[in-house]
Amino acid sequence: MCGIIGIVAQTAVNQAIYDGLTVLQHRGQDATGMVTADNGRLYMRKENGMVRDVFAQQHMERLRGNMGIGHVRYPTAGSSAAAEAQPFYVNSPYGITLAHNGNLTNADLLRQALTEDELRHLNTDSDSEVLLNVFAGELQRIGRVRAANEDVFAAVRAVHRRCRGAYAVVAMVTDFGVVGFRDPYGIRPLIIGVRESLLGTEYVLASESVAVSSLGFRVLRDVAPGEAVIIDRDGRLHARQCAEAPQLTPCLFELVYFARPDSILDDISVHKCRMRMGEKLAHKLHRVWPDHDIDVVIPIPDTSRTAAMQMAAELGIKYREGFIKNRYIARTFIMPGQGERKRSVRQKLNPIELEFDGKNVLLVDDSIVRGTTSQQIVQLARDAGARKVYFASAAPPVRYPNVYGIDIPNPQELIAHGRSEQEVCELIGADWLIYQDLDDLKDAAREGNPGITEFDASCFDGQYVTGDVDQPYLDHIGQARSDGAKQLRAVAARDELQIVV
């Protein structure tokens, strides 16, 4: 999962992009980058690390210009090498930079076609560089000296025909403008914002509405699935549907975990959706265990807080904050290796013992993925004196890989894969476990936007909406995304000499 942003303004955009990336930092903490354009020249800074660490004053001063794009990354199947930080750049045609959130499911076939048939050089293993070269190659095929709006829309149409999977993209074409587009299923989010300055109209494209509103822009709308939007260098917005049969099928896990609660994605309030998740899970608990002996509901911070508060309210049970979170530890779900996740849990959370001592506690989390973190948190609660420890997941069991840009990996590393809920309960060491029902999760999301008929719920049900995912592909990405493979790539990234633009 990554965060992207693009801005065309009437004054310098470097600070606004920096601030927007900071707001999107929860979507990726592995690397960040920014590129701006001024009078036909590009200025780029990208590196591994957090936004606050990568951009120093001297870098910001060099990032000149009134339009630019930015990216925060965490890797899935790719490497953590600095060379794979985004945005990526190709000089032909026009000078194009691109930042991407998602994952191409046919990247290997595209890579072969690009290198063997189109004679394009790829310097990394990133599917984002593949996507950039497909887009650039299609623009080059048109062959104009200067790009026109129709050329860009035609290139995006070709991208939709050739690329499979999930992609929300911001690209900057030098001396032309910023382009944003979204895959025909709208799996990954992309929002347009607008504001009026004394000098004219300004636009922003970003992964979440919170990045739009925090910069003082008004949320205009979501980019539609399959749609391309152009913000030209003069600050004019152009839009065109570029897919043959678009269908909005957004990712449910965005609402469960990734998105900030103060965001609105595809007209769904993340906060209200999580409230409804807690409400529906409380109703299920009432049905399956009406005579429960729960004394207190305690969230596992931060993502589960909203659902836990609503659960407590519906159940008529006390809600208490029982864990203090160290804000300076990265999110364990997006850490590159299981060893780092294990070490970080006790550094990240510390229990308030008086909230646990002698009580039957219901711990609420947004989801259970690998289960290692859940197991350790249950033990923390017991060590703090809890008499019984029950566990609630606001999401259904995560049993299948996610192939659309979320690092839900080899199914053998998923605690619920091939196991019953009782077996998961025993493995995490809880006295009782309850999961959200998938239909209830979909209803909680759909209530925010009744126009959405279906969601990407592949990590829960194994149904892949793009229709091109088979077992050999799942086996391939399972090997590529395993913790062992990531550790090998991390070693290679330290030892390898990279050519960096």
Coordinates of C-alpha atoms in Angstrom, one line a residue:
M1 CA 0.0 0.0 0.0
C2 CA 1.3 3.5 -0.9
G3 CA 0.1 7.1 -0.8
I4 CA 0.3 9.4 -3.8
I5 CA -0.3 13.1 -4.4
G6 CA -0.1 15.5 -7.3
I7 CA -0.6 19.3 -7.3
V8 CA -0.8 22.0 -9.9
A9 CA -0.9 25.5 -8.3
Q10 CA -0.2 29.1 -8.9
T11 CA 2.8 29.2 -6.6
A12 CA 5.5 26.8 -5.4
V13 CA 4.1 23.3 -4.5
N14 CA 7.0 21.8 -2.6
Q15 CA 5.7 22.6 0.9
A16 CA 2.2 21.5 0.0
I17 CA 3.4 18.2 -1.4
Y18 CA 5.6 17.7 1.7
D19 CA 2.6 18.4 4.0
G20 CA 0.3 16.1 2.0
L21 CA 2.8 13.3 2.1
T22 CA 3.1 13.7 5.9
V23 CA -0.7 13.3 6.2
L24 CA -0.4 10.2 4.0
Q25 CA 2.5 8.7 6.0
H26 CA 0.4 6.0 7.5
R27 CA 0.1 4.5 4.0
G28 CA 3.8 3.8 3.7
Q29 CA 6.9 4.4 5.9
D30 CA 9.6 2.6 3.8
A31 CA 10.5 5.4 1.3
T32 CA 9.3 8.7 0.0
G33 CA 9.9 10.9 -3.0
M34 CA 8.9 14.2 -4.7
V35 CA 9.4 15.6 -8.1
T36 CA 8.6 19.2 -9.2
A37 CA 8.7 21.0 -12.6
D38 CA 9.8 24.5 -13.3
N39 CA 10.3 26.0 -16.8
G40 CA 10.8 22.6 -18.4
R41 CA 13.2 21.3 -15.8
L42 CA 12.5 18.5 -13.3
Y43 CA 13.8 18.5 -9.7
M44 CA 13.6 15.2 -7.7
R45 CA 14.4 14.0 -4.3
K46 CA 13.6 10.4 -3.2
E47 CA 15.1 8.1 -0.6
N48 CA 14.3 5.4 1.9
G49 CA 12.8 6.7 5.1
M50 CA 10.0 8.8 6.5
V51 CA 9.0 12.1 5.0
R52 CA 10.5 14.1 7.8
D53 CA 13.8 12.4 7.4
V54 CA 14.1 12.4 3.6
F55 CA 13.4 16.1 2.9
A56 CA 15.8 18.5 4.6
Q57 CA 15.8 22.3 4.0
Q58 CA 18.4 22.1 1.2
H59 CA 16.3 19.5 -0.7
M60 CA 13.1 21.6 -0.3
E61 CA 14.9 24.7 -1.7
R62 CA 15.9 22.8 -4.8
L63 CA 12.4 21.4 -5.4
R64 CA 11.2 24.4 -7.5
G65 CA 8.0 24.8 -9.5
N66 CA 4.3 25.2 -9.4
M67 CA 3.4 21.6 -10.2
G68 CA 4.7 18.3 -8.8
I69 CA 3.9 14.8 -7.5
G70 CA 4.9 12.8 -4.5
H71 CA 4.8 9.3 -3.1
V72 CA 5.1 7.3 0.2
R73 CA 5.9 3.6 -0.2
Y74 CA 5.9 0.4 1.6
P75 CA 7.0 -2.6 -0.6
T76 CA 5.0 -5.7 -1.3
A77 CA 6.7 -8.0 -3.9
G78 CA 9.4 -5.5 -4.8
S79 CA 12.6 -4.5 -3.1
S80 CA 13.2 -2.0 -0.3
A81 CA 16.2 -0.6 -2.3
A82 CA 16.4 3.2 -2.5
A83 CA 16.4 2.8 -6.3
E84 CA 12.8 1.6 -6.1
A85 CA 11.6 4.7 -4.2
Q86 CA 9.1 6.7 -6.3
P87 CA 8.4 8.7 -8.4
F88 CA 10.0 7.0 -11.4
Y89 CA 11.3 9.0 -14.4
V90 CA 11.6 8.4 -18.1
N91 CA 13.0 11.1 -20.4
S92 CA 11.1 10.0 -23.6
P93 CA 8.7 11.3 -24.6
Y94 CA 8.5 14.7 -23.0
G95 CA 10.0 13.7 -19.7
I96 CA 7.5 11.8 -17.6
T97 CA 7.5 11.0 -13.9
L98 CA 5.0 8.7 -12.2
A99 CA 3.9 7.5 -8.8
H100 CA 1.6 4.5 -8.3
N101 CA -0.5 2.9 -5.6
G102 CA -1.5 -0.7 -6.2
N103 CA -0.1 -3.8 -7.9
L104 CA -0.1 -5.0 -11.5
T105 CA -1.1 -8.7 -11.8
N106 CA 0.5 -9.0 -15.3
A107 CA 3.7 -7.1 -14.6
D108 CA 6.0 -10.0 -15.7
L109 CA 4.3 -10.3 -19.1
L110 CA 4.4 -6.5 -19.5
R111 CA 8.1 -6.4 -18.5
Q112 CA 8.9 -9.0 -21.1
A113 CA 7.0 -7.1 -23.8
L114 CA 8.6 -3.8 -22.9
T115 CA 12.2 -5.1 -22.9
E116 CA 12.0 -7.5 -25.9
D117 CA 9.5 -5.8 -28.2
E118 CA 9.6 -2.2 -27.3
L119 CA 13.3 -2.1 -26.4
R120 CA 12.7 -0.1 -23.2
H121 CA 15.1 -0.4 -20.3
L122 CA 13.8 -1.2 -16.8
N123 CA 16.2 -0.6 -13.9
T124 CA 14.2 -2.0 -11.0
D125 CA 11.8 -4.8 -10.2
S126 CA 9.0 -2.4 -9.4
D127 CA 5.7 -2.8 -11.3
S128 CA 5.3 1.0 -11.0
E129 CA 8.3 1.4 -13.4
V130 CA 6.6 -1.1 -15.7
L131 CA 3.4 1.0 -15.6
L132 CA 5.3 4.2 -16.3
N133 CA 7.0 2.6 -19.4
V134 CA 3.7 1.3 -20.7
F135 CA 2.2 4.8 -20.4
A136 CA 5.3 6.5 -21.9
G137 CA 5.5 4.0 -24.7
E138 CA 1.9 4.6 -25.7
L139 CA 2.4 8.4 -25.7
Q140 CA 5.5 7.9 -27.8
R141 CA 3.7 5.8 -30.3
I142 CA 1.3 8.7 -31.0
G143 CA 4.4 10.7 -32.0
R144 CA 3.5 14.4 -31.5
V145 CA 6.2 17.0 -30.7
R146 CA 4.0 18.3 -27.9
A147 CA 1.4 16.3 -26.0
A148 CA -2.3 17.2 -26.3
N149 CA -5.1 16.2 -24.0
E150 CA -6.5 13.7 -26.6
D151 CA -3.0 12.0 -26.7
V152 CA -2.9 11.5 -23.0
F153 CA -6.5 10.2 -22.9
A154 CA -5.6 7.8 -25.7
A155 CA -2.5 6.6 -23.8
V156 CA -4.5 5.9 -20.7
R157 CA -7.0 4.0 -22.7
A158 CA -4.1 1.8 -23.9
V159 CA -2.9 1.4 -20.3
H160 CA -6.3 0.1 -19.4
R161 CA -6.2 -2.4 -22.3
R162 CA -2.7 -3.6 -21.4
C163 CA -2.4 -3.5 -17.6
R164 CA -4.3 -5.7 -15.2
G165 CA -4.7 -5.4 -11.5
A166 CA -5.0 -2.3 -9.2
Y167 CA -3.6 1.1 -9.9
A168 CA -4.2 4.6 -8.8
V169 CA -1.7 6.9 -10.5
V170 CA -0.4 10.4 -10.6
A171 CA 2.0 11.3 -13.4
M172 CA 3.6 14.5 -14.5
V173 CA 4.3 15.3 -18.1
T174 CA 6.9 18.0 -18.3
D175 CA 5.6 21.3 -19.7
F176 CA 2.1 19.8 -20.0
G177 CA 0.6 19.1 -16.5
V178 CA -0.3 16.4 -14.0
V179 CA -2.4 13.3 -15.0
G180 CA -4.3 11.1 -12.6
F181 CA -6.1 7.8 -13.4
R182 CA -7.6 4.9 -11.7
D183 CA -8.0 1.2 -12.8
P184 CA -11.3 0.2 -14.3
Y185 CA -12.4 -1.4 -11.0
G186 CA -11.5 1.6 -8.8
I187 CA -9.7 -0.8 -6.3
R188 CA -7.3 1.8 -5.0
P189 CA -8.6 5.3 -4.1
L190 CA -7.9 8.7 -5.8
I191 CA -9.6 12.0 -4.9
I192 CA -9.7 15.4 -6.6
G193 CA -9.6 18.6 -4.6
V194 CA -9.8 22.3 -5.7
R195 CA -9.2 25.7 -4.2
E196 CA -9.3 29.3 -5.4
S197 CA -6.3 31.4 -4.7
L198 CA -5.8 35.1 -5.5
L199 CA -3.8 34.0 -8.6
G200 CA -6.3 31.5 -9.9
T201 CA -7.6 27.9 -9.5
E202 CA -5.5 25.1 -8.1
Y203 CA -6.0 21.4 -8.0
V204 CA -4.8 18.4 -6.0
L205 CA -5.0 14.6 -6.6
A206 CA -4.4 12.4 -3.5
S207 CA -5.0 8.9 -2.1
E208 CA -7.3 10.1 0.7
S209 CA -9.6 13.0 1.3
V210 CA -7.8 13.9 4.5
A211 CA -4.7 14.9 2.4
V212 CA -6.9 17.1 0.3
S213 CA -8.8 18.9 3.1
S214 CA -5.7 19.3 5.3
L215 CA -4.1 21.4 2.6
G216 CA -7.0 23.8 2.4
F217 CA -8.5 22.3 -0.8
R218 CA -12.2 21.5 -1.1
V219 CA -12.9 17.8 -2.0
L220 CA -14.4 17.9 -5.5
R221 CA -15.0 14.2 -6.0
D222 CA -13.4 10.8 -6.4
V223 CA -11.7 9.9 -9.7
A224 CA -14.1 7.4 -11.2
P225 CA -12.9 3.9 -12.0
G226 CA -11.3 3.9 -15.5
E227 CA -11.3 7.7 -15.6
A228 CA -8.4 9.9 -16.4
V229 CA -8.1 13.5 -15.3
I230 CA -5.6 16.1 -16.6
I231 CA -4.7 19.2 -14.7
D232 CA -2.8 21.2 -17.3
R233 CA 0.0 23.6 -16.4
D234 CA -2.4 26.5 -16.6
G235 CA -4.6 25.0 -13.9
R236 CA -7.5 23.8 -16.0
L237 CA -9.2 20.4 -15.2
H238 CA -10.1 18.0 -18.0
A239 CA -11.6 14.5 -17.5
R240 CA -12.5 11.6 -19.7
Q241 CA -13.7 8.0 -19.1
C242 CA -11.0 5.8 -20.7
A243 CA -12.2 2.3 -19.8
E244 CA -14.6 0.2 -21.8
A245 CA -16.6 -1.3 -18.9
P246 CA -15.7 0.4 -15.6
Q247 CA -17.2 -0.9 -12.4
L248 CA -16.6 0.6 -9.0
T249 CA -15.3 -2.3 -6.8
P250 CA -13.2 -0.6 -4.0
C251 CA -11.0 -2.4 -1.6
L252 CA -12.7 -3.3 1.7
F253 CA -9.4 -3.5 3.6
E254 CA -8.9 0.3 3.0
L255 CA -11.9 0.8 5.2
V256 CA -10.9 -1.8 7.7
Y257 CA -7.3 -0.8 8.3
F258 CA -5.4 1.4 5.9
A259 CA -7.4 4.6 5.5
R260 CA -7.4 7.3 8.2
P261 CA -10.7 7.5 10.0
D262 CA -11.1 11.2 9.0
S263 CA -11.0 10.3 5.3
I264 CA -13.9 9.8 3.0
L265 CA -13.3 7.3 0.2
D266 CA -15.8 6.8 -2.6
D267 CA -18.4 8.8 -0.6
I268 CA -17.9 6.4 2.4
S269 CA -16.9 7.9 5.7
V270 CA -14.2 5.7 7.1
H271 CA -15.1 6.7 10.7
K272 CA -18.8 6.0 10.3
C273 CA -18.0 2.7 8.5
R274 CA -15.9 1.6 11.4
M275 CA -18.7 2.6 13.8
R276 CA -21.1 0.4 11.9
M277 CA -18.5 -2.4 12.0
G278 CA -18.5 -2.2 15.7
E279 CA -22.3 -2.1 15.9
K280 CA -22.7 -5.1 13.7
L281 CA -20.1 -7.1 15.6
A282 CA -21.8 -6.3 18.9
H283 CA -25.1 -7.5 17.5
K284 CA -23.4 -10.8 16.4
L285 CA -21.9 -11.2 19.9
H286 CA -25.4 -10.7 21.4
R287 CA -26.7 -13.5 19.2
V288 CA -24.0 -16.1 19.7
W289 CA -23.2 -15.3 23.4
P290 CA -26.1 -13.5 25.1
D291 CA -25.0 -14.4 28.6
H292 CA -21.4 -13.2 28.2
D293 CA -19.4 -12.2 31.3
I294 CA -17.3 -9.4 29.7
D295 CA -16.4 -6.6 32.1
V296 CA -14.6 -4.2 29.8
V297 CA -13.9 -3.5 26.1
I298 CA -10.4 -2.4 25.3
P299 CA -9.2 -1.5 21.8
I300 CA -5.8 -2.3 20.4
P301 CA -4.7 1.1 19.2
D302 CA -5.2 2.9 16.9
T303 CA -7.3 1.6 14.0
S304 CA -9.8 -0.4 16.1
R305 CA -10.7 2.4 18.5
T306 CA -13.8 3.5 16.6
A307 CA -15.2 0.0 16.3
A308 CA -14.4 -0.8 19.9
M309 CA -16.2 2.3 21.2
Q310 CA -19.3 1.4 19.3
M311 CA -19.2 -2.2 20.4
A312 CA -19.0 -1.1 24.0
A313 CA -21.9 1.3 23.6
E314 CA -24.1 -1.4 21.9
L315 CA -23.2 -4.0 24.5
G316 CA -23.7 -1.6 27.5
I317 CA -20.2 -2.4 28.7
K318 CA -17.5 -0.1 30.0
Y319 CA -15.0 1.1 27.3
R320 CA -11.4 1.7 28.6
E321 CA -8.1 2.6 27.0
G322 CA -5.8 -0.2 28.3
F323 CA -2.8 0.1 26.1
I324 CA -0.4 3.1 25.7
K325 CA 1.1 3.3 22.3
N326 CA 4.6 4.4 21.5
R327 CA 4.1 6.8 18.6
Y328 CA 7.7 6.4 17.3
I329 CA 7.4 2.7 16.3
A330 CA 6.2 1.9 12.8
R331 CA 3.0 0.0 12.1
T332 CA 3.7 -3.7 12.6
F333 CA 1.5 -4.9 9.8
I334 CA 3.8 -3.1 7.2
M335 CA 7.1 -4.1 8.7
P336 CA 9.2 -6.2 6.3
G337 CA 9.9 -9.3 8.4
Q338 CA 8.3 -11.4 11.0
G339 CA 11.3 -10.9 13.3
E340 CA 10.9 -7.1 13.3
R341 CA 7.1 -7.5 14.0
K342 CA 7.8 -9.7 17.0
R343 CA 10.4 -7.4 18.5
S344 CA 8.3 -4.3 18.0
V345 CA 5.1 -5.3 19.8
R346 CA 6.3 -4.9 23.3
Q347 CA 8.2 -1.7 22.3
K348 CA 5.0 -0.4 20.7
L349 CA 2.3 -1.2 23.3
N350 CA 2.4 -1.1 27.1
P351 CA -0.6 -2.1 29.2
I352 CA -2.2 0.0 32.0
E353 CA -2.4 -2.8 34.6
L354 CA -5.3 -1.4 36.6
E355 CA -7.6 -1.7 33.5
F356 CA -6.8 -5.4 33.3
D357 CA -6.3 -6.7 36.8
G358 CA -8.9 -9.2 37.8
K359 CA -11.2 -8.4 34.8
N360 CA -12.7 -10.3 31.9
V361 CA -11.5 -8.2 29.0
L362 CA -12.7 -8.1 25.4
L363 CA -9.8 -6.9 23.2
V364 CA -10.9 -5.4 19.9
D365 CA -8.7 -5.2 16.8
D366 CA -9.4 -4.2 13.2
S367 CA -8.3 -7.6 11.9
I368 CA -6.0 -10.6 12.5
V369 CA -3.5 -11.2 9.7
R370 CA -0.5 -13.2 10.7
G371 CA -1.6 -13.6 14.3
T372 CA 1.8 -13.0 15.9
T373 CA 0.8 -9.5 17.1
S374 CA -2.5 -10.8 18.4
Q375 CA -0.9 -13.6 20.3
Q376 CA 1.6 -11.2 22.0
I377 CA -1.2 -8.7 22.9
V378 CA -3.3 -11.5 24.5
Q379 CA -0.2 -12.4 26.6
L380 CA 0.3 -8.8 27.5
A381 CA -3.2 -8.6 28.8
R382 CA -2.7 -11.8 30.9
D383 CA 0.6 -10.5 32.3
A384 CA -1.3 -7.3 33.3
G385 CA -3.6 -9.4 35.5
A386 CA -6.6 -10.1 33.2
R387 CA -8.7 -13.0 34.5
K388 CA -10.0 -13.9 31.0
V389 CA -9.0 -12.5 27.6
Y390 CA -11.6 -12.5 24.8
F391 CA -10.7 -11.2 21.3
A392 CA -12.9 -9.6 18.7
S393 CA -11.9 -8.9 15.1
A394 CA -13.8 -6.1 13.3
A395 CA -13.0 -7.9 10.0
P396 CA -13.6 -11.5 8.9
P397 CA -10.9 -14.1 8.9
V398 CA -8.0 -13.1 6.5
R399 CA -7.5 -16.4 4.7
Y400 CA -6.2 -15.4 1.2
P401 CA -3.4 -13.2 -0.3
N402 CA -4.2 -9.7 -1.5
V403 CA -2.7 -9.2 -5.0
Y404 CA -3.8 -5.6 -5.5
G405 CA -1.2 -3.7 -3.5
I406 CA -1.6 -4.8 0.1
D407 CA 1.1 -6.9 1.7
I408 CA -1.1 -9.8 2.7
P409 CA 1.3 -12.5 1.7
N410 CA 1.9 -16.2 1.3
P411 CA -1.3 -17.9 2.6
Q412 CA 0.9 -20.1 4.8
E413 CA 1.8 -17.0 6.8
L414 CA -1.9 -16.2 7.5
I415 CA -3.1 -17.6 10.8
A416 CA -6.7 -18.1 9.5
H417 CA -5.7 -19.9 6.3
G418 CA -6.9 -23.5 6.5
R419 CA -7.9 -23.1 10.1
S420 CA -11.2 -22.9 12.0
E421 CA -12.0 -19.9 14.2
Q422 CA -11.5 -22.1 17.2
E423 CA -8.1 -23.1 16.0
V424 CA -7.1 -19.5 15.6
C425 CA -8.5 -18.7 19.1
E426 CA -6.2 -21.4 20.5
L427 CA -3.2 -20.2 18.6
I428 CA -3.5 -16.6 19.8
G429 CA -4.1 -17.8 23.3
A430 CA -7.5 -16.2 23.8
D431 CA -10.3 -17.7 25.9
W432 CA -12.8 -16.8 23.2
L433 CA -12.7 -15.3 19.7
I434 CA -15.3 -13.6 17.5
Y435 CA -14.9 -12.5 13.9
Q436 CA -17.0 -10.1 11.9
D437 CA -19.2 -11.7 9.2
L438 CA -18.3 -10.7 5.6
D439 CA -21.8 -9.8 4.7
D440 CA -22.0 -7.5 7.7
L441 CA -18.7 -5.9 6.8
K442 CA -20.0 -5.2 3.3
D443 CA -23.2 -3.8 4.6
A444 CA -21.3 -1.5 7.0
A445 CA -19.4 -0.1 4.0
R446 CA -22.3 -0.1 1.5
E447 CA -24.5 1.9 3.9
G448 CA -22.1 4.9 3.3
N449 CA -22.6 4.6 -0.5
P450 CA -25.6 2.4 -1.6
G451 CA -24.5 2.8 -5.2
I452 CA -21.6 0.4 -4.7
T453 CA -22.9 -3.1 -5.5
E454 CA -19.7 -5.0 -4.8
F455 CA -16.3 -4.7 -3.1
D456 CA -12.9 -6.2 -3.5
A457 CA -12.9 -8.6 -0.5
S458 CA -10.4 -11.1 -1.9
C459 CA -8.3 -11.4 1.2
F460 CA -11.5 -12.6 3.0
D461 CA -13.2 -14.7 0.3
G462 CA -10.5 -15.5 -2.3
Q463 CA -12.5 -13.9 -5.1
Y464 CA -10.4 -11.7 -7.3
V465 CA -12.4 -9.1 -9.1
T466 CA -10.1 -8.6 -12.1
G467 CA -10.7 -12.2 -13.1
D468 CA -7.1 -12.9 -14.1
V469 CA -5.7 -14.4 -10.9
D470 CA -5.1 -18.2 -10.9
Q471 CA -3.2 -20.5 -8.6
P472 CA 0.2 -20.4 -10.4
Y473 CA 0.1 -16.6 -10.0
L474 CA -0.8 -16.9 -6.3
D475 CA 2.0 -19.4 -5.8
H476 CA 4.4 -16.9 -7.5
I477 CA 3.5 -13.9 -5.4
G478 CA 3.5 -16.1 -2.3
Q479 CA 7.1 -16.9 -2.9
A480 CA 8.0 -13.3 -3.7
R481 CA 6.2 -11.9 -0.7
S482 CA 7.3 -14.4 2.0
D483 CA 9.2 -13.0 4.9
G484 CA 12.2 -15.1 3.9
A485 CA 12.2 -13.6 0.4
K486 CA 11.9 -10.1 1.8
Q487 CA 14.9 -10.7 4.1
L488 CA 17.0 -11.9 1.1
R489 CA 16.0 -8.8 -0.9
A490 CA 16.9 -6.5 2.0
V491 CA 20.4 -8.1 2.1
A492 CA 20.7 -7.7 -1.7
A493 CA 19.6 -4.1 -1.5
R494 CA 22.4 -3.3 0.9
D495 CA 25.1 -5.1 -1.1
E496 CA 24.1 -4.2 -4.6
L497 CA 25.3 -1.1 -6.6
Q498 CA 22.2 0.6 -7.9
I499 CA 21.9 3.1 -10.7
V500 CA 19.7 5.9 -9.4
V501 CA 18.2 8.6 -11.5

